Short mmCIF file of C-alpha atoms and ligand atoms in Angstrom, two decimals:
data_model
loop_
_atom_site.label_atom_id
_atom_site.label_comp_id
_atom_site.label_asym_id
_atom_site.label_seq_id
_atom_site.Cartn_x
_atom_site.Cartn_y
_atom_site.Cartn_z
CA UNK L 130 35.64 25.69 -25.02
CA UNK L 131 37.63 23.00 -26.64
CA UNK L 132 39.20 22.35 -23.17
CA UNK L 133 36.22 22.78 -21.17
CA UNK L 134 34.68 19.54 -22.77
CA UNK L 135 38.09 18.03 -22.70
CA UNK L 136 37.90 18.12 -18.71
CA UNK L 137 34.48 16.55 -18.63
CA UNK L 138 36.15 13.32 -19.90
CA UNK L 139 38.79 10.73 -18.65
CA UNK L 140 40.60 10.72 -17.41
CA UNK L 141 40.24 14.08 -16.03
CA UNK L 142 36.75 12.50 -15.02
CA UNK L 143 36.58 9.92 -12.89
CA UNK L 144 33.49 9.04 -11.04
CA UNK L 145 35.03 5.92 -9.18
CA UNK L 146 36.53 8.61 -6.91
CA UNK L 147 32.90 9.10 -5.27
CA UNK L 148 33.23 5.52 -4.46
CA UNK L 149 36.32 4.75 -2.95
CA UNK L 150 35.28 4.64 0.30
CA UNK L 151 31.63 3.64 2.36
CA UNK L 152 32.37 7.23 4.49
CA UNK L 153 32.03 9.27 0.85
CA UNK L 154 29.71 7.29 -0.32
CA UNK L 155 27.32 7.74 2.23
CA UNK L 156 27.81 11.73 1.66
CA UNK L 157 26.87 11.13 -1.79
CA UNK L 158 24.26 9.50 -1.97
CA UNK L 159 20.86 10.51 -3.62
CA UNK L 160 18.06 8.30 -2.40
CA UNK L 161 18.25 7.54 1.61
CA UNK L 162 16.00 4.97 3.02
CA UNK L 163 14.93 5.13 6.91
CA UNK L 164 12.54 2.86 8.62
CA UNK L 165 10.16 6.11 8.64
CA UNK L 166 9.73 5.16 5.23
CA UNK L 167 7.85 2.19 5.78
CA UNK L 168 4.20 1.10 6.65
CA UNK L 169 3.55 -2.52 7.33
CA UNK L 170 0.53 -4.21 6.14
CA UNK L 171 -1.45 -5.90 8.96
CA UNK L 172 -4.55 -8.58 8.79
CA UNK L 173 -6.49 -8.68 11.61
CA UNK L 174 -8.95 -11.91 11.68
CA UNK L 175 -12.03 -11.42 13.50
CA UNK L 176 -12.14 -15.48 13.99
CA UNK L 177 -8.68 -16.16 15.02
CA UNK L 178 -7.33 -16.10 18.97
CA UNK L 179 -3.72 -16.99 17.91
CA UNK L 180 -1.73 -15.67 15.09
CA UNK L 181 -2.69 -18.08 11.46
CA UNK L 182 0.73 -17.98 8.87
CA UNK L 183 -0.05 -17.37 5.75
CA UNK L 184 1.18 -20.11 3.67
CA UNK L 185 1.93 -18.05 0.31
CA UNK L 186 3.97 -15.35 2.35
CA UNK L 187 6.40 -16.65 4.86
CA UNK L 188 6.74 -14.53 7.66
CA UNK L 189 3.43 -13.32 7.80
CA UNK L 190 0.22 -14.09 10.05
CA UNK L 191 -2.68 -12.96 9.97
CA UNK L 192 -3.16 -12.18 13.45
CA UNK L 193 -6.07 -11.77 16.32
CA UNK L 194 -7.33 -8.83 17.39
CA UNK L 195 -5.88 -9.10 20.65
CA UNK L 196 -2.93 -8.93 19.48
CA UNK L 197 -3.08 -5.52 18.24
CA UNK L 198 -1.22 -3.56 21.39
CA UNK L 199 1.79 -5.79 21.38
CA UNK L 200 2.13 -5.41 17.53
CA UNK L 201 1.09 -1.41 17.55
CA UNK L 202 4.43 -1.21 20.02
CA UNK L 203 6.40 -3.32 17.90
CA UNK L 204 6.20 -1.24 14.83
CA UNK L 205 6.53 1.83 16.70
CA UNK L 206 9.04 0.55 18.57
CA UNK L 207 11.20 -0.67 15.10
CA UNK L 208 10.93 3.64 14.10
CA UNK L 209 8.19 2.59 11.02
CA UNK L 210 6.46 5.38 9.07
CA UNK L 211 2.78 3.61 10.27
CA UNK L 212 0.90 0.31 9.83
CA UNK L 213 -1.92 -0.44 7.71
CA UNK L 214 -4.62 -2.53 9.18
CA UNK L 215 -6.79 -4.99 6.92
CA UNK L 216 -10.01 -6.99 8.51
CA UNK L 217 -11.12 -9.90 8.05
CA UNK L 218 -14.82 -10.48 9.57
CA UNK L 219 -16.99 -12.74 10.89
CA UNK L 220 -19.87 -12.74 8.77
CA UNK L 221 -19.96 -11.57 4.57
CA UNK L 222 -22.85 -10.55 2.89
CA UNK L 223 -23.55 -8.81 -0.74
CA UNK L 224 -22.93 -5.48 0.09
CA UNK L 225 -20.31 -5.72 3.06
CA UNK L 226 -22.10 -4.67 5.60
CA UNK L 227 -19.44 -5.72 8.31
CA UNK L 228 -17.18 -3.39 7.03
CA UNK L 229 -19.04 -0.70 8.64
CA UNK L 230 -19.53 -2.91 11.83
CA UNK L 231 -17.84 -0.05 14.91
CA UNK L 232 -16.88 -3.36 16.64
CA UNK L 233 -15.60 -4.84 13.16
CA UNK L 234 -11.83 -6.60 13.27
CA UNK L 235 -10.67 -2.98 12.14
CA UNK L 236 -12.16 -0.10 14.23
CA UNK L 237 -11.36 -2.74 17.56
CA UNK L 238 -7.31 -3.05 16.27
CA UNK L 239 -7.48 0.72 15.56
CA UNK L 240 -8.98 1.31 19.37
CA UNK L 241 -6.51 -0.77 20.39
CA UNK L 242 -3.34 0.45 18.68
CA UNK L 243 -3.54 3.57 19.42
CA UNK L 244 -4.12 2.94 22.78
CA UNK L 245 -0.69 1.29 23.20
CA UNK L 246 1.51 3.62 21.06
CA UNK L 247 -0.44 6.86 20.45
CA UNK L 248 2.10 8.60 18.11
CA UNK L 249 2.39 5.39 15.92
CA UNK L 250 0.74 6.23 12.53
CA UNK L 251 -2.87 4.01 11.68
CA UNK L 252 -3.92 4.25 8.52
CA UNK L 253 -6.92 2.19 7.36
CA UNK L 254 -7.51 0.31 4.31
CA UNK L 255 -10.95 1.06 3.09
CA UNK L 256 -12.87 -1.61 0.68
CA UNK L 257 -15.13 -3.86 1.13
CA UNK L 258 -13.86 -6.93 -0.74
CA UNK L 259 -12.66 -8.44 2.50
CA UNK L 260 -16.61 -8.29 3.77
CA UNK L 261 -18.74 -9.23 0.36
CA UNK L 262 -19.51 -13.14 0.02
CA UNK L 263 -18.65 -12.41 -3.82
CA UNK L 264 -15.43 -11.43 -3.11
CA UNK L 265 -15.63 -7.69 -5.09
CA UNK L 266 -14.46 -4.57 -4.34
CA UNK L 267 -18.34 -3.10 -4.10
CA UNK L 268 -21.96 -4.21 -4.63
CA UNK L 269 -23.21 -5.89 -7.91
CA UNK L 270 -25.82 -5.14 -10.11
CA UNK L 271 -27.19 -7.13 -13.53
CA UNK L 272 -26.22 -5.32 -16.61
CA UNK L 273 -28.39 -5.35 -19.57
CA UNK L 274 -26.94 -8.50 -20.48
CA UNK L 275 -27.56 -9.97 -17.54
CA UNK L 276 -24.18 -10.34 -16.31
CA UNK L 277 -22.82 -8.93 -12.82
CA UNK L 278 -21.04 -5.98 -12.59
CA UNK L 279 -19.87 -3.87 -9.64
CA UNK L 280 -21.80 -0.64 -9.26
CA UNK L 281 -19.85 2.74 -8.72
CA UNK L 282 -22.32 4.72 -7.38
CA UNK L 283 -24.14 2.51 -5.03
CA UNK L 284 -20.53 1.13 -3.31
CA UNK L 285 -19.66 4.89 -2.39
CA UNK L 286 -22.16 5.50 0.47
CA UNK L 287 -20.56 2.20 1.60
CA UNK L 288 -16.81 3.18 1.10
CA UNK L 289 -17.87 6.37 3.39
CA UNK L 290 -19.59 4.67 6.07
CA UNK L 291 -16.61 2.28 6.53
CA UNK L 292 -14.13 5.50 6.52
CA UNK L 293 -16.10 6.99 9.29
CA UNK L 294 -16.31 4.35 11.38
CA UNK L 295 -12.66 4.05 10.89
CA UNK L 296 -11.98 7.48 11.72
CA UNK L 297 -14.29 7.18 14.69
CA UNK L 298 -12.20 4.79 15.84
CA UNK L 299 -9.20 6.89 15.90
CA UNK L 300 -7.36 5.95 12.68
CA UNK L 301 -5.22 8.81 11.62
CA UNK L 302 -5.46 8.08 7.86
CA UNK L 303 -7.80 6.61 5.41
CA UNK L 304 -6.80 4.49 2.64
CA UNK L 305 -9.44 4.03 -0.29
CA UNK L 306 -8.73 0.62 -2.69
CA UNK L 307 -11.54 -0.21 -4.16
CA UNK L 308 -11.07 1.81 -7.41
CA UNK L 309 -14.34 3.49 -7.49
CA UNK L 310 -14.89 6.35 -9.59
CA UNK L 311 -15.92 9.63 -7.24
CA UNK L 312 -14.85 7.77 -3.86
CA UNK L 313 -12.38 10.57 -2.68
CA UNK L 314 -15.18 12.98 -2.77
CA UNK L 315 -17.33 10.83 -0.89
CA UNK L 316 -15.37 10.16 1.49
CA UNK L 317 -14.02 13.56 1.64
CA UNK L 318 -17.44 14.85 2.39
CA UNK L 319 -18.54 12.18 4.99
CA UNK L 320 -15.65 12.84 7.00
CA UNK L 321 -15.92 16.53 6.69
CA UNK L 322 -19.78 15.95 7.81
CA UNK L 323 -19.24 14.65 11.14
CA UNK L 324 -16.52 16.73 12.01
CA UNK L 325 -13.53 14.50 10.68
CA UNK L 326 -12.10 17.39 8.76
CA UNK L 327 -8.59 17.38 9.99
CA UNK L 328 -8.48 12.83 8.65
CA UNK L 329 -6.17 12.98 5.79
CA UNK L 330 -7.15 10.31 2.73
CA UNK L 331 -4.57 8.61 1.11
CA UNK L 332 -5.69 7.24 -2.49
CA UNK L 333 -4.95 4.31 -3.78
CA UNK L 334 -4.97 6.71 -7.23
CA UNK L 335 -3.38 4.08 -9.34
CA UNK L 336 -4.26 0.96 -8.75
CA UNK L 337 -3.45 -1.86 -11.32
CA UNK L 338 -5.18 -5.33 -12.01
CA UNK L 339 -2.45 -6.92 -11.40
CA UNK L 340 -1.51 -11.17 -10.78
CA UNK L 341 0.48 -10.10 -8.17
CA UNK L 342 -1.95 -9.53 -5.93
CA UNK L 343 -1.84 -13.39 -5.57
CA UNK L 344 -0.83 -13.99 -2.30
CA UNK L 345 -3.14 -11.25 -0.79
CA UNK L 346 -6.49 -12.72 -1.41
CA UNK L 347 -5.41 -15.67 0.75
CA UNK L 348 -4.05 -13.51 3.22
CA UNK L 349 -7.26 -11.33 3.37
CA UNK L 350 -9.51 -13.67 1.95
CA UNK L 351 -10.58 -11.38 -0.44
CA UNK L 352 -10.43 -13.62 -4.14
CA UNK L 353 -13.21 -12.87 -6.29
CA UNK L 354 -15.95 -15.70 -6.57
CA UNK L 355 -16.14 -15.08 -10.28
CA UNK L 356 -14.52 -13.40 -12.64
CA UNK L 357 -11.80 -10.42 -12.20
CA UNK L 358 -11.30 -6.80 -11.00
CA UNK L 359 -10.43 -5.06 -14.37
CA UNK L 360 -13.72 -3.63 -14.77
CA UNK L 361 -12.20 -0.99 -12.00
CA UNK L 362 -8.61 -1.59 -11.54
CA UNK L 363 -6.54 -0.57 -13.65
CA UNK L 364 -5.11 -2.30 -16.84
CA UNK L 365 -1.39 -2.72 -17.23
CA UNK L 366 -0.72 -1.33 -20.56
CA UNK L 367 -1.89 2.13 -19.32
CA UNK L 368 0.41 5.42 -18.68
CA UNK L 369 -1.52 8.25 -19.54
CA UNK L 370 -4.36 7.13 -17.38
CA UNK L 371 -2.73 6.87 -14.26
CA UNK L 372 -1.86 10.57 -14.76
CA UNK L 373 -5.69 10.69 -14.78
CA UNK L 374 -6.32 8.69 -12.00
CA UNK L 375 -4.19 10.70 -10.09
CA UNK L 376 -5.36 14.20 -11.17
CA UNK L 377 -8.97 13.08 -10.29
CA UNK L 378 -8.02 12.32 -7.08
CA UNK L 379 -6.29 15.13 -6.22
CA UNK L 380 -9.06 17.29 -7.71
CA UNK L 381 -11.13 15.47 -5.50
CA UNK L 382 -9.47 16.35 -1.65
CA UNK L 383 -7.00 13.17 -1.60
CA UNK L 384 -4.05 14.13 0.69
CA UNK L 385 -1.62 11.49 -0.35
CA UNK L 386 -1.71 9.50 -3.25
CA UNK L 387 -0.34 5.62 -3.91
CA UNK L 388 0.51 3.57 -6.96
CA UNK L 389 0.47 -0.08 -6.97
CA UNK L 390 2.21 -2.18 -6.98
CA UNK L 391 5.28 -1.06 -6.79
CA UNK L 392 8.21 -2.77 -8.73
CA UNK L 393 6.68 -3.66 -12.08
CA UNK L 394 5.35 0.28 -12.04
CA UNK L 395 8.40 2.35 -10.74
CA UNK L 396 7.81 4.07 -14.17
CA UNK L 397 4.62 5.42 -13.10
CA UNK L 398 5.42 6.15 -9.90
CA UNK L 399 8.15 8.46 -11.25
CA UNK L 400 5.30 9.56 -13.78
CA UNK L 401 3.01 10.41 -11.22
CA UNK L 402 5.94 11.92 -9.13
CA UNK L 403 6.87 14.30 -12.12
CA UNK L 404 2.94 15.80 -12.00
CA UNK L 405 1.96 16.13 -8.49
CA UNK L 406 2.88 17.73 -5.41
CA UNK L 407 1.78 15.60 -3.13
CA UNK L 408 3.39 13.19 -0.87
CA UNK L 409 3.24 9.61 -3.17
CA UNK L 410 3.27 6.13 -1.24
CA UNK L 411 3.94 2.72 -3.69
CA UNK L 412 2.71 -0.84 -2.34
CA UNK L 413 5.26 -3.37 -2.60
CA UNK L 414 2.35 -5.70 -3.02
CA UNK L 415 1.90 -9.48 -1.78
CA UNK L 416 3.30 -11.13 -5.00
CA UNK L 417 6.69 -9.05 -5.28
CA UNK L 418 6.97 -10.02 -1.58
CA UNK L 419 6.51 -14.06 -2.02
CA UNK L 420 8.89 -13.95 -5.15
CA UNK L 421 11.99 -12.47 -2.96
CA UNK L 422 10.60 -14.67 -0.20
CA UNK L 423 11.08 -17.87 -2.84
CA UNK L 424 13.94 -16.57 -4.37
CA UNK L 425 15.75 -15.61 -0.76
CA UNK L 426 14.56 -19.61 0.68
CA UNK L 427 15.63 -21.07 -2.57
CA UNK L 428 19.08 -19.69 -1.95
CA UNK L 429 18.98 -17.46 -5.27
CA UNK L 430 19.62 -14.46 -3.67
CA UNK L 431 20.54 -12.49 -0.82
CA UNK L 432 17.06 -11.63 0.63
CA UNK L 433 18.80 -8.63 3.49
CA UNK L 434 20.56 -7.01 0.00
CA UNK L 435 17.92 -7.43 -2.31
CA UNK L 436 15.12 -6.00 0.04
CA UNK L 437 17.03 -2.95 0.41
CA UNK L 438 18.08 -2.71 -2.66
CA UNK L 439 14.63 -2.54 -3.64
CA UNK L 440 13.69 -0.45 -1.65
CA UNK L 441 15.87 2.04 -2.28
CA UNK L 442 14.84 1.94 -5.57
CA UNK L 443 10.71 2.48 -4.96
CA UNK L 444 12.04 5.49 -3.20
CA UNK L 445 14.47 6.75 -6.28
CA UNK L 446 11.55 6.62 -8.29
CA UNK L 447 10.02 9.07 -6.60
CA UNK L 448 8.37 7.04 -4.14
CA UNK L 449 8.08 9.83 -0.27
CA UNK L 450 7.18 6.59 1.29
CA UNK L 451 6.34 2.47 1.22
CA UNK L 452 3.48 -0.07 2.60
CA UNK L 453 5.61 -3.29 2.78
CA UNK L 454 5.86 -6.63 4.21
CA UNK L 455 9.27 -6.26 4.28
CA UNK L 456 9.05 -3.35 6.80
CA UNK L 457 9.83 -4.91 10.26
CA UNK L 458 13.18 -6.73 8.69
CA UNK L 459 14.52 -3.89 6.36
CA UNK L 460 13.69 -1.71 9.50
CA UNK L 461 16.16 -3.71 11.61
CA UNK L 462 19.36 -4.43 8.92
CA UNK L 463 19.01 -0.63 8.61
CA UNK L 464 20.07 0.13 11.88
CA UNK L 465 22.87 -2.65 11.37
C1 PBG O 94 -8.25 -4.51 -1.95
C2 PBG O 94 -6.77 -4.64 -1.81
C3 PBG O 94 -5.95 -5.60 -2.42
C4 PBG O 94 -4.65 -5.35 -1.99
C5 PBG O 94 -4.72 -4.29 -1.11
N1 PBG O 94 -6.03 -3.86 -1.03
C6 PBG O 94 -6.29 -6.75 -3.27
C7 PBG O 94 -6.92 -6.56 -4.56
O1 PBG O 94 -7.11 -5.46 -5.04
O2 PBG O 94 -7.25 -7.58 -5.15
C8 PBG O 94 -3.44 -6.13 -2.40
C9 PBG O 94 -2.24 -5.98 -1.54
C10 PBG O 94 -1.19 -6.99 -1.79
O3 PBG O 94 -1.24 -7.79 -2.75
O4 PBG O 94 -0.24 -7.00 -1.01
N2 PBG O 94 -8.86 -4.33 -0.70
#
């Protein structure tokens, strides 16, 4: 026994031997990242006819509709895991209306993507933050107080007409945000309805209110005109009820489920990995994006390295796959 344990230890032991060379450590290794992996974020902008940077994260446009073919056989020519199309509309109102609008910035980039690469993956975001003129994530209502509040039950029927005209339109997965309580299930239901069965849902189970959102709301135009999202997202200090988040969901029909963002919550992502069997996708949100960005143009670090370094590491934690701006460069240092 004695000598058993004795083995275990130097210098019997000596894990540097797994590392000698790139060839063994390649056979080694536990977490492998592949540009399958990753789904890229995309803002389509009703308005624009040329692509519009977005000042807060270099590198990215939002971009005009018409530019959805070209970028559809971009991505599926780079090997990614999908794309995930935002809109930005014309016209706002109170209760988003556009975002059920079949000729809406979405449906007409979905029409058009999968036109040009039919086996690339097009999964929809579904909210309707980007279409209310208040900026929230569903329609308002005075509480006894007076004060506004979102209302649950009243932004569902919403939620599931945008899905359906997004699923209409060919997407091949839709992707709830708004937090809503019940939203799976009503989505579940109006899909299953019209005969959109077979349209998985990924959940955006775990959501957090998070300041790293940030860059986002300029890129989608999305910031709230008063006040904040915690009343349905998710507050930071919270474990045990992203368990719950995620069980509801599932109860509820989603297919996939997603915690966000990503690198401040690889804990729950490995939490949430631990207690369901379903695929799990973490958003490598706007913020964590525009602080490598900074960091990389600032000369503090090696943006190629640290991009797949981090990668790597939303997929350690448990993480089957990744919505990231990153997704077009990581996809090409992968293949060298
Ligand atoms: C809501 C939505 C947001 C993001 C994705 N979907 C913004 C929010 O909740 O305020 C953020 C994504 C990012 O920061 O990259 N429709």
């Amino acid at each position: 026994m004695r000598g058993a344990k004795l083995a275990r230890v130097f210098p019997t032991q000596r894990p540097r031997r797994l590392r000698r060379t790139a060839a063994i450590r390649t056979l080694v290794r536990e977490t492998t990242l592949s540009p399958s992996d990753l789904i890229l974020p995309l803002f389509f902008n009703e308005v624009l006819d040329a692509p519009r940077p977005i000042s807060t994260m270099p590198g990215v446009s939002q971009l005009p509709v018409s530019a959805a073919a070209e970028t559809a056989r971009i991505a599926q020519a780079a090997g990614l895991g999908g794309v995930i199309l935002f809109g930005l509309p014309r016209t706002k109102d109170a209760i988003g209306s556009s975002s059920y609008d079949p000729e809406g910035p979405v449906p007409r980039a979905v029409r058009a993507m999968k036109d040009a690469a039919p086996d690339l993956v097009v999964i929809t975001d579904v909210c309707v933050d980007e279409y209310t003129d208040h900026g929230h994530c569903g329609v308002l209502k005075a509480n006894l107080r007076g004060e506004l509040e979102v209302d649950n039950d009243a932004t569902l029927s919403i939620l599931a007409k945008s899905a359906l005209v997004h699923a209409k339109a060919g997407a091949d997965i839709v992707a709830p945000s708004d937090m809503m309580d019940g939203r799976v299930a009503a989505l579940r239901k109006a899909l299953d309805g019209e005969g959109f069965s077979e349209t998985p849902i990924l959940s955006y189970a775990v959501k957090y209110a998070s300041s790293f959102y940030g860059p986002f709301r300029e890129a989608a135009d999305c910031a709230p005109k008063f006040g904040d999202r915690s009343g349905y997202q998710m507050d930071p200090g919270n474990a045990r009820e992203a368990l719950l988040e995620a069980r509801l969901d599932e109860d509820e029909g989603a297919d996939m489920l997603m915690v966000k963002p990503a690198l401040p919550y690889l804990d729950i992502v490995a939490r949430v990995r631990a207690v369901t069997t379903l695929p799990i996708g973490a958003y490598n949100v706007s913020g964590e994006y525009a602080m490598i960005k900074a960091a990389a143009a600032a000369n503090m670090i090696d943006e190629r390295r640290a991009v797949l370094e981090l990668l790597t590491s939303i997929r350690r934690a448990g993480a089957d796959f990744i919505l990231t701006y990153h997704a077009l460069d990581a996809a090409r240092w992968m293949r060298g």
